[in-house]
Tab-separated table of C-alpha atoms and ligand atoms in Angstrom:
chain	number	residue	atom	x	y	z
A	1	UNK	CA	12.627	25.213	75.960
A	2	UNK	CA	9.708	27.018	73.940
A	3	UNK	CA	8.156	25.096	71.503
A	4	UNK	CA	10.085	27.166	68.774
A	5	UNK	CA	13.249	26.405	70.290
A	6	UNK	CA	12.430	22.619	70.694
A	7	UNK	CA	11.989	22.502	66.551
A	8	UNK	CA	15.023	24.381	65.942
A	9	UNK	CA	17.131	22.243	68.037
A	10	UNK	CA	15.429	19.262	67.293
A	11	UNK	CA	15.674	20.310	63.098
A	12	UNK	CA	19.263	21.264	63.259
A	13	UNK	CA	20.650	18.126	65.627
A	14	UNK	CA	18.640	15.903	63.021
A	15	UNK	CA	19.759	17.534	60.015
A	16	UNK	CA	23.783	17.212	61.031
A	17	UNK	CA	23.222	13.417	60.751
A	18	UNK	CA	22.676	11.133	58.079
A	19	UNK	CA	19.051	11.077	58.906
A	20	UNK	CA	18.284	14.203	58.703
A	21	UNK	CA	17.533	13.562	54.929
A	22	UNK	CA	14.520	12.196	56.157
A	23	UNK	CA	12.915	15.654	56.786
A	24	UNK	CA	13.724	16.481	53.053
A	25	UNK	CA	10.630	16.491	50.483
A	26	UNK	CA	9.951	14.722	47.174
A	27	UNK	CA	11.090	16.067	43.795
A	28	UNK	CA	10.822	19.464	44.157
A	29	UNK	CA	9.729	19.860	47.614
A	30	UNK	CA	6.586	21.904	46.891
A	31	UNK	CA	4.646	19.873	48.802
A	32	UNK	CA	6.892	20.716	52.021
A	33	UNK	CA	6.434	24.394	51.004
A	34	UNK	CA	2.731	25.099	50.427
A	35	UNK	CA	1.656	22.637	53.508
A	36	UNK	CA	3.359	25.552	55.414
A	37	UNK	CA	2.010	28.427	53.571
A	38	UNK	CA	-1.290	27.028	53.263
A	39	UNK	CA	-2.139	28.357	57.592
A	40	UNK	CA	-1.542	31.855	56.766
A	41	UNK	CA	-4.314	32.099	54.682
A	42	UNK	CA	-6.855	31.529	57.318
A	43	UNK	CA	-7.386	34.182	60.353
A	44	UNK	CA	-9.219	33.476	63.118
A	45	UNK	CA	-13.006	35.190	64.432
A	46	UNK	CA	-12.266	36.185	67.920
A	47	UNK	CA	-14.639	36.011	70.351
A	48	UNK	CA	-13.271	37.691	73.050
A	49	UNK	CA	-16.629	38.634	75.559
A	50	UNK	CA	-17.855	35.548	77.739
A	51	UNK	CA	-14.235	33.585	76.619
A	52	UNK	CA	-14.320	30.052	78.301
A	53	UNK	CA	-10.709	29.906	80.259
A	54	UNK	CA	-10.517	26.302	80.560
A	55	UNK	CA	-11.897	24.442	77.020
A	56	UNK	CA	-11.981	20.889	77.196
A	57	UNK	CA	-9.167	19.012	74.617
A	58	UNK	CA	-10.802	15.497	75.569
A	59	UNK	CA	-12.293	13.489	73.367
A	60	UNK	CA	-12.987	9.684	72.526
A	61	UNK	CA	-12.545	8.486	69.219
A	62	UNK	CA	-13.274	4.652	67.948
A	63	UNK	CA	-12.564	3.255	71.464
A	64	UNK	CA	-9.670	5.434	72.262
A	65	UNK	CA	-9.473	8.216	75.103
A	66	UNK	CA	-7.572	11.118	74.326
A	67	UNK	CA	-6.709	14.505	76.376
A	68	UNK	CA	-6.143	16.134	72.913
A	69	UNK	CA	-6.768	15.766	69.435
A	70	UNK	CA	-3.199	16.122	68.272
A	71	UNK	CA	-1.834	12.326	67.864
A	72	UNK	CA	1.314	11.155	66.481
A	73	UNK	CA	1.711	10.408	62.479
A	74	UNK	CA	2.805	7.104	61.278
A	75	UNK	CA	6.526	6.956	61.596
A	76	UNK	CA	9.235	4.356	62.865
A	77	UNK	CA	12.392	5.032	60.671
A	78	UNK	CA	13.920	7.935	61.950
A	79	UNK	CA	13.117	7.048	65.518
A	80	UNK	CA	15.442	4.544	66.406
A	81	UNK	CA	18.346	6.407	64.325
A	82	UNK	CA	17.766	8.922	66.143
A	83	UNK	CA	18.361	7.692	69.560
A	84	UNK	CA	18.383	3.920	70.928
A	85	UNK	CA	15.191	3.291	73.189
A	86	UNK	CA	13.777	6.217	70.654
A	87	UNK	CA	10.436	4.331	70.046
A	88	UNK	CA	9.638	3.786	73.573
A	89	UNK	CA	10.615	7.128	74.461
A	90	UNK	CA	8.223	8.429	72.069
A	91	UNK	CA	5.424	6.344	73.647
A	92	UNK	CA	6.027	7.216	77.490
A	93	UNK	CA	6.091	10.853	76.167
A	94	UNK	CA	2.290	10.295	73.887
A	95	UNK	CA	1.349	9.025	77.079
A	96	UNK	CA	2.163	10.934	79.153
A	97	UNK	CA	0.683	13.892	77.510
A	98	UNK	CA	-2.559	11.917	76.963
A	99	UNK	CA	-2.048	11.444	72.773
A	100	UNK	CA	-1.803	8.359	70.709
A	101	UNK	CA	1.215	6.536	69.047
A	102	UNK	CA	1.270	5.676	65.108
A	103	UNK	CA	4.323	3.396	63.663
A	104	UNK	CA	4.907	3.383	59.942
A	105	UNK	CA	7.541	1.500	58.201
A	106	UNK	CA	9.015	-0.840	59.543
A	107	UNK	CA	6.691	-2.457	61.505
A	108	UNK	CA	8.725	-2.458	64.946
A	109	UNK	CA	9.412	-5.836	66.587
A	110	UNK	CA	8.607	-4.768	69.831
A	111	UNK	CA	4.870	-3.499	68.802
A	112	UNK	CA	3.163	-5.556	72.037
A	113	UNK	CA	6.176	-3.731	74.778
A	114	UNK	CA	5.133	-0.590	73.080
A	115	UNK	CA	1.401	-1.468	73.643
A	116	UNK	CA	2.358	-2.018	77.729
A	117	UNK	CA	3.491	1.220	78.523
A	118	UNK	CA	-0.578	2.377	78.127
A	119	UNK	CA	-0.196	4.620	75.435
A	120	UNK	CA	-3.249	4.015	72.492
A	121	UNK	CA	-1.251	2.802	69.698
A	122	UNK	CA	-2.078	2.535	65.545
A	123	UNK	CA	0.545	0.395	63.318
A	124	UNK	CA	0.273	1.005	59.620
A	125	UNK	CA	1.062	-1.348	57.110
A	126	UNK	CA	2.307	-0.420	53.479
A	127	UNK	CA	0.386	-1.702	50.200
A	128	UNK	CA	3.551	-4.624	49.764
A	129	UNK	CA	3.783	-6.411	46.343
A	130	UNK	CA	4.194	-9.578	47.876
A	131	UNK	CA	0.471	-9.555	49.353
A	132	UNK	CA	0.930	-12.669	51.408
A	133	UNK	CA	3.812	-11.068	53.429
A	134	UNK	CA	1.194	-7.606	53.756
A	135	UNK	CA	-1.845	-10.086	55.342
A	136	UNK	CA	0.986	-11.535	57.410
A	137	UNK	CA	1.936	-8.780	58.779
A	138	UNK	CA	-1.771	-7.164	59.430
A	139	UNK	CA	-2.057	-10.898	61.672
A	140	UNK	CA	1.418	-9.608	63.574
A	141	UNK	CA	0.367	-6.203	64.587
A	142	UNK	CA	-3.759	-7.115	65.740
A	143	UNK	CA	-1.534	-10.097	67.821
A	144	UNK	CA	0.613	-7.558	69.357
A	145	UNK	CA	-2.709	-5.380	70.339
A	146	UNK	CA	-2.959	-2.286	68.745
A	147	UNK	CA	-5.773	0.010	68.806
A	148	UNK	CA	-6.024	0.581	65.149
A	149	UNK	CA	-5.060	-1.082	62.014
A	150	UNK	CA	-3.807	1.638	59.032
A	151	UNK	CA	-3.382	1.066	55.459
A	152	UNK	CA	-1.317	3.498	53.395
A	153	UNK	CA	-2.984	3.937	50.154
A	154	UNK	CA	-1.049	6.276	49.030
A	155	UNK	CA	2.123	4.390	49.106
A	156	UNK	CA	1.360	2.363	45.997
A	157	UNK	CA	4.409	3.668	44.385
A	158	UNK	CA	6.757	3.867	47.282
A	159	UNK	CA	8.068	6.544	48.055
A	160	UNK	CA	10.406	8.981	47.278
A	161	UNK	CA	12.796	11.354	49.228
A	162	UNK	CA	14.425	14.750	46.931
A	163	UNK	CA	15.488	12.352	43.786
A	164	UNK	CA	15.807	9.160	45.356
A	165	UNK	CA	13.216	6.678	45.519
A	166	UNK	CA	13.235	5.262	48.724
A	167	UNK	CA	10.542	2.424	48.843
A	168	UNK	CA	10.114	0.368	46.080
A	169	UNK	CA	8.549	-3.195	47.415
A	170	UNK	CA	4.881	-1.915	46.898
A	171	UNK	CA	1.982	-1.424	44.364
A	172	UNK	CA	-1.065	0.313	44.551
A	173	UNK	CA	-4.309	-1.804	46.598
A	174	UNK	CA	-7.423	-2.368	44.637
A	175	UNK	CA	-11.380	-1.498	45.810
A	176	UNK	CA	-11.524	-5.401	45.979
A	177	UNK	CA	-8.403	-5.954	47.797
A	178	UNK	CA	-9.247	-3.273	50.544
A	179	UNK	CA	-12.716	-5.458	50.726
A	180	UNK	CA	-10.542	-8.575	51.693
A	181	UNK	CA	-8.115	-6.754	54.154
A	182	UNK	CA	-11.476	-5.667	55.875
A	183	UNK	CA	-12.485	-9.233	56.116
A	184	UNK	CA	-9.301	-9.887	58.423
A	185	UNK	CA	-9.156	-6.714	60.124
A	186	UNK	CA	-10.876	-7.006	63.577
A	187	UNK	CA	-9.928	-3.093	64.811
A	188	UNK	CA	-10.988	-0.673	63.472
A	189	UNK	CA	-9.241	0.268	59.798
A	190	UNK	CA	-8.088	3.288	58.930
A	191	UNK	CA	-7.019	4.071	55.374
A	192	UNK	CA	-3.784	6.826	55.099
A	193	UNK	CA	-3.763	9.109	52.146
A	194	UNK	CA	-6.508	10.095	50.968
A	195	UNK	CA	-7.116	13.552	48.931
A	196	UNK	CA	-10.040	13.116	46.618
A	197	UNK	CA	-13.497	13.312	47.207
A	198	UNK	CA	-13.663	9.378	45.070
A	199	UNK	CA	-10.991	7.679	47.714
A	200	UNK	CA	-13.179	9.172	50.424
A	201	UNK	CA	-15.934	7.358	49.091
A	202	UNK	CA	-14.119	3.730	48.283
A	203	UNK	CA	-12.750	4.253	51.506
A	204	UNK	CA	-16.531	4.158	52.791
A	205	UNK	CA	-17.466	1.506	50.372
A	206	UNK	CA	-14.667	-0.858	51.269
A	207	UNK	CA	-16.140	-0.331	55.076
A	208	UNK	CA	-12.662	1.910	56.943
A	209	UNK	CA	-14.007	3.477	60.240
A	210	UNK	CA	-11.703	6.030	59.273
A	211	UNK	CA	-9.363	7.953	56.648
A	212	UNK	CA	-6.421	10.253	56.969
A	213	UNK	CA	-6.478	12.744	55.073
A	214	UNK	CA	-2.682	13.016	53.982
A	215	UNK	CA	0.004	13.977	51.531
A	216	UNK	CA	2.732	11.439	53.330
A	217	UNK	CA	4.281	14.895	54.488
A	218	UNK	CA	6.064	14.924	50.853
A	219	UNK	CA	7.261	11.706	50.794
A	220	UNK	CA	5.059	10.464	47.801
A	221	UNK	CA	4.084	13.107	45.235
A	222	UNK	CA	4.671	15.674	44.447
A	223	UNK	CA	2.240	18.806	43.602
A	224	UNK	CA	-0.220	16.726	46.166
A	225	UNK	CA	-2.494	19.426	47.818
A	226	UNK	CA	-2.716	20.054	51.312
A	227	UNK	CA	-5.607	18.685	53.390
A	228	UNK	CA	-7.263	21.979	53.816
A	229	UNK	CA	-7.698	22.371	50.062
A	230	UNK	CA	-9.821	19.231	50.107
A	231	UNK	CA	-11.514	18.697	53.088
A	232	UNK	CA	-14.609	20.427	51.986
A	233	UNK	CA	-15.359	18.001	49.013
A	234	UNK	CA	-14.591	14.901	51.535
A	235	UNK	CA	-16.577	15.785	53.914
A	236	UNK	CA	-19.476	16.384	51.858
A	237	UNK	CA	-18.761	12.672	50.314
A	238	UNK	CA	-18.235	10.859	54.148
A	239	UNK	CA	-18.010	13.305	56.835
A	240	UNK	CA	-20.174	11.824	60.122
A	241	UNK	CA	-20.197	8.340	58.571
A	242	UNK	CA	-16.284	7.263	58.934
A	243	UNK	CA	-13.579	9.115	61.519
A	244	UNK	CA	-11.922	11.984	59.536
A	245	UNK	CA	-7.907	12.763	60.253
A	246	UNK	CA	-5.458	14.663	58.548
A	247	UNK	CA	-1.741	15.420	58.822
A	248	UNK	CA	0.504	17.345	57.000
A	249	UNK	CA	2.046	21.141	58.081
A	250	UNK	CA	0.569	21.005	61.555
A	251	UNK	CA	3.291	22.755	63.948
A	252	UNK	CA	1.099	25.205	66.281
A	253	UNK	CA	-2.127	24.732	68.076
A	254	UNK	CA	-3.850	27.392	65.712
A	255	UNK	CA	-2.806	25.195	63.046
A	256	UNK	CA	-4.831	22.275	64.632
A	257	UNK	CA	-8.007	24.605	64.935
A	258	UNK	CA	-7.807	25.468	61.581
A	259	UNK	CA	-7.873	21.671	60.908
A	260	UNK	CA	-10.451	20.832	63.125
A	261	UNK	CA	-12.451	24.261	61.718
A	262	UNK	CA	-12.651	21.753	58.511
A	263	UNK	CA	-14.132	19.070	60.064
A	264	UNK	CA	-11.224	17.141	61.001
A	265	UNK	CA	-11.714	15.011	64.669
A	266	UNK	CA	-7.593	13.945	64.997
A	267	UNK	CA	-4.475	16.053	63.579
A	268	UNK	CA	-1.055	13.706	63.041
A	269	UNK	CA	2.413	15.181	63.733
A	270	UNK	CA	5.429	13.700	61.939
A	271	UNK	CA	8.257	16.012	62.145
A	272	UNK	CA	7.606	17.288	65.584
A	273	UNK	CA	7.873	14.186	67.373
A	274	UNK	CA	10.947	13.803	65.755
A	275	UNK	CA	12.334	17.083	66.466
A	276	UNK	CA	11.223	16.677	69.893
A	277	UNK	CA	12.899	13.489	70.750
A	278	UNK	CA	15.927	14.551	68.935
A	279	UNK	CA	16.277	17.952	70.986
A	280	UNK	CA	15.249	16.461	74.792
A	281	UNK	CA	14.121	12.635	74.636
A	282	UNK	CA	11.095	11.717	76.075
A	283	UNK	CA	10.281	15.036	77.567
A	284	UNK	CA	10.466	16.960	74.381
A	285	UNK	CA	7.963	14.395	72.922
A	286	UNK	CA	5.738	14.705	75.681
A	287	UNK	CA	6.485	18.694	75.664
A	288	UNK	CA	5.443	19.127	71.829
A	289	UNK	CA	1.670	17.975	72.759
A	290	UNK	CA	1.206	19.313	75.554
A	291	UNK	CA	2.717	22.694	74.084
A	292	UNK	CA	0.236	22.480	70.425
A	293	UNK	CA	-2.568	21.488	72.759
A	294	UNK	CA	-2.030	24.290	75.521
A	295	UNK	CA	-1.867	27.101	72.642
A	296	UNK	CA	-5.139	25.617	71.130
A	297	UNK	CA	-6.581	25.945	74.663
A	298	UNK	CA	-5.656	29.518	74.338
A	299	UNK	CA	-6.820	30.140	71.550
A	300	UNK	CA	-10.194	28.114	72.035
A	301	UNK	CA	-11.108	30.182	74.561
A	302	UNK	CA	-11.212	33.739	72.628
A	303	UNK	CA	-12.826	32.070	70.074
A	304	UNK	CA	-15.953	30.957	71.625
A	305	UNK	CA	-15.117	27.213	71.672
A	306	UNK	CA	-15.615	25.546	74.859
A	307	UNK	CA	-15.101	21.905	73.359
A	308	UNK	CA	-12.691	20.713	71.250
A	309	UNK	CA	-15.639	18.060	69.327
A	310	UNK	CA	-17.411	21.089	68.480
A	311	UNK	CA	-14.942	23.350	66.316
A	312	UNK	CA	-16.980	25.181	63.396
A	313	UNK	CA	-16.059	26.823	60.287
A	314	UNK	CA	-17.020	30.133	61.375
A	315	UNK	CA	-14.052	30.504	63.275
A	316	UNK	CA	-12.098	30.985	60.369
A	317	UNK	CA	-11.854	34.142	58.389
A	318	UNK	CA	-10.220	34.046	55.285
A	319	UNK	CA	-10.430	32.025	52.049
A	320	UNK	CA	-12.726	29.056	52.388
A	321	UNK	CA	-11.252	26.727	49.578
B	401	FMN	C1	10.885	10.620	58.469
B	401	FMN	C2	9.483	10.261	58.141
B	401	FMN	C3	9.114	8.932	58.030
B	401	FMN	C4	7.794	8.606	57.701
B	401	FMN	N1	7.431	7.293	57.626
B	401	FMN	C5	6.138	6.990	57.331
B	401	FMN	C6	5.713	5.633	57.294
B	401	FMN	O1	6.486	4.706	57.495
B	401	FMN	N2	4.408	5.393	57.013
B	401	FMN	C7	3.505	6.409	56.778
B	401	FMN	O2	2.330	6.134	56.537
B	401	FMN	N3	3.892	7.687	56.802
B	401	FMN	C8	5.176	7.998	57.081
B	401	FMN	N4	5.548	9.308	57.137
B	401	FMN	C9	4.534	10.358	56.894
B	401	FMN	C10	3.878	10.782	58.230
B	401	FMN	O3	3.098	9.751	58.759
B	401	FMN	C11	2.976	12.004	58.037
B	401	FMN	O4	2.015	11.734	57.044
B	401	FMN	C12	3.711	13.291	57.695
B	401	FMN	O5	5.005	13.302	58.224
B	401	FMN	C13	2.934	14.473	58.232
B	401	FMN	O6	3.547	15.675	57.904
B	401	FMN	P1	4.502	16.502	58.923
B	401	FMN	O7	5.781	15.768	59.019
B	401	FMN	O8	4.627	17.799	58.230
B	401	FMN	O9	3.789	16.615	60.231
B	401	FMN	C14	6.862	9.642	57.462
B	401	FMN	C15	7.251	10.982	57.590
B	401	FMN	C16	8.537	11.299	57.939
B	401	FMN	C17	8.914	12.756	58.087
C-alpha cells in the first residue's frame, strides 16, 4: 500500500465508525481547510547538479535520538477505539521506524509498558480546572518515564469538535502558573499551541526547552492560522534558544521540508498515525514514517540538502509569509 492508499483506507475505515468524528474540525472547519491549502503555496529550488543520494534524516533533539524528524502528535483517544492493543501498536511501529510517541488526552494507564518497548515517548497534560489533579498527574507521567513533559496551552477552553464542545474540565494556565509547573517538571517541558510571537516569548520566560507550534489540528479555534503563517515572527522572538515544533497539515515529506525550511527541528502527525493503524496496524504506523521520511530523502537530495538539521529558507520559492 502507497502512502496515498494507506490514508484513504485508513480515512474511510475510520470515518464508517463512530470515531471517525474525531477527524472532523471545529465550527466551520476552516482551520482543517487552509492547513491543507497552505503547502501549495510554496515550490521548491531544485538543485539538481552534485544531488546528495543518501541525506541524513538523523538527528538528536533534547536527549532523544531520532532517524527522522517526523514524530507523532499528541493523541490517545482515537487509538484505542480504533483497535484494542492500538496504543502499543502505535509505539512498536514509532519505533520501529526510528520516530517518537506523543499521548494526549487521556493520559494512558499503561504510560511506563509503553515506555519499555524503546520507543522515545512525550505525554501531554491538559490545562485542568482542578489544578491539584493537573500537578498530580505531571508526578504520574515523569514516574512512568517519559522523555518529555507537554503542556497544552491552547486547550484553555477545551475543545471543540464541528458544534460540539468536547472538553470542558479546563481553563486557560497563567505566566505564573507555567513558572510553578516548571518548578516540578524534571524533563524537559514543552508547551503545545503556540501561534503568536508573545506565547513564544512567555514560553521562554516561563523556562520550556521547547514549543509546538500548533493549531490542535482544528480541535480548538477556529480561524487559527497555520504554523507556516507564523513561524517567521517566532523565530525571530526564540528561535536557537528553546526547541521549535509544529504540527498541523503535514501529510507528505515535501510538506515536512517546507516546515523545516521555516525553522522548524520536529514535525507532529495526528491524523496519519491514525489512518495508518486503522488501515494495517502496526505496520501502517511504522509505514507512514518511513514513507514521509523516504520522500523527504528524495526530495533532499535535488535540493542541495545533505542534512536534515540544516534545511534553509532558500529552498522554498514562493510566498514567504
Ligand atoms: C483525534 C484527535 C485527538 C487529539 N487529541 C489530542 C490531545 O489529546 N492532546 C493534544 O494536545 N492534541 C490532540 N490532538 C491534536 C494533535 O496533537 C495535533 O495537534 C493535530 O492533530 C495535528 O494536525 P494533523 O492531524 O493535521 O496532523 C488530537 C488530534 C486528533 C485528530
Amino acid at each position: 500500500m502507497n502512502l496515498s492508499e494507506m490514508y484513504e483506507k485508513g480515512k474511510n475505515a475510520m470515518l464508517e465508525k463512530d470515531y471517525g468524528v474525531f477527524l472532523k474540525g471545529v465550527e466551520t472547519e476552516f482551520v482543517l481547510r487552509n492547513n491543507r491549502q497552505i503547502f501549495d503555496r510554496y515550490t521548491f529550488r531544485q538543485r539538481a547538479i552534485d544531488a546528495d543520494p543518501e541525506p541524513d534524516t538523523t538527528l538528536d533533539v533534547l536527549g532523544v535520538t531520532l532517524g527522522t524528524p517526523v514524530i507523532m502528535s499528541a493523541m490517545t483517544t482515537p487509538i484505542t477505539a480504533i483497535t484494542e492493543e492500538g496504543l502499543f501498536k502505535v509505539a512498536r511501529g514509532l519505533k520501529e521506524a526510528g520516530s517518537m510517541m506523543w499521548t494526549g488526552s487521556p493520559i494512558p494507564n499503561n504510560l511506563k509498558a509503553l515506555k519499555e518497548t524503546g520507543v522515545p515517548l512525550a505525554a501531554n497534560v491538559k490545562p485542568l480546572k482542578d489544578r491539584e489533579k493537573m500537578l498530580e498527574a505531571l508526578r504520574e507521567i515523569q514516574e512512568a518515564g517519559v522523555d518529555w513533559v507537554g503542556v497544552e496551552v491552547d486547550s484553555g477552553m477545551g475543545t471543540k469538535i464541528l458544534d460540539k464542545q468536547m472538553v470542558f474540565n479546563c481553563a486557560p494556565l497563567t505566566t505564573a502558573e507555567l513558572k510553578e509547573i516548571r518548578k516540578v517538571v524534571q524533563k524537559p517541558l514543552i508547551l503545545k499551541g503556540i501561534l503568536s510571537r508573545e506565547d513564544a516569548a512567555k514560553a521562554l520566560e516561563v523556562g520550556a526547552d521547547g514549543i509546538i507550534v500548533s493549531n490542535h489540528g482544528a480541535h480548538t479555534l477556529d480561524y487559527l492560522p497555520h504554523p507556516l503563517q507564523v513561524l517567521d515572527e517566532i523565530v525571530e522572538e526564540v528561535g536557537g534558544k528553546i526547541v521549535i515544533m509544529a504540527d498541523g497539515g503535514f501529510r507528505r515529506g515535501s510538506d515536512v521540508l517546507k516546515g523545516l525550511a521555516y525553522g522548524v527541528t520536529l514535525i507532529g502527525l495526528g491524523r496519519p498515525i491514525l489512518y495508518g493503524l486503522a488501515a494495517n496496524g502496526q505496520e501502517g504506523v511504522r509505514d507512514v514514517i518511513l514513507s514521509i521520511t523516504g520522500e523527504m530523502k528524495r526530495t533532499m537530495g535535488m535540493l542541495g540538502i545533505r542534512d536534515v538539521r540544516n534545511v534553509t529558507r532558500d529552498i522554498l520559492i514562493g510566498e514567504t509569509k
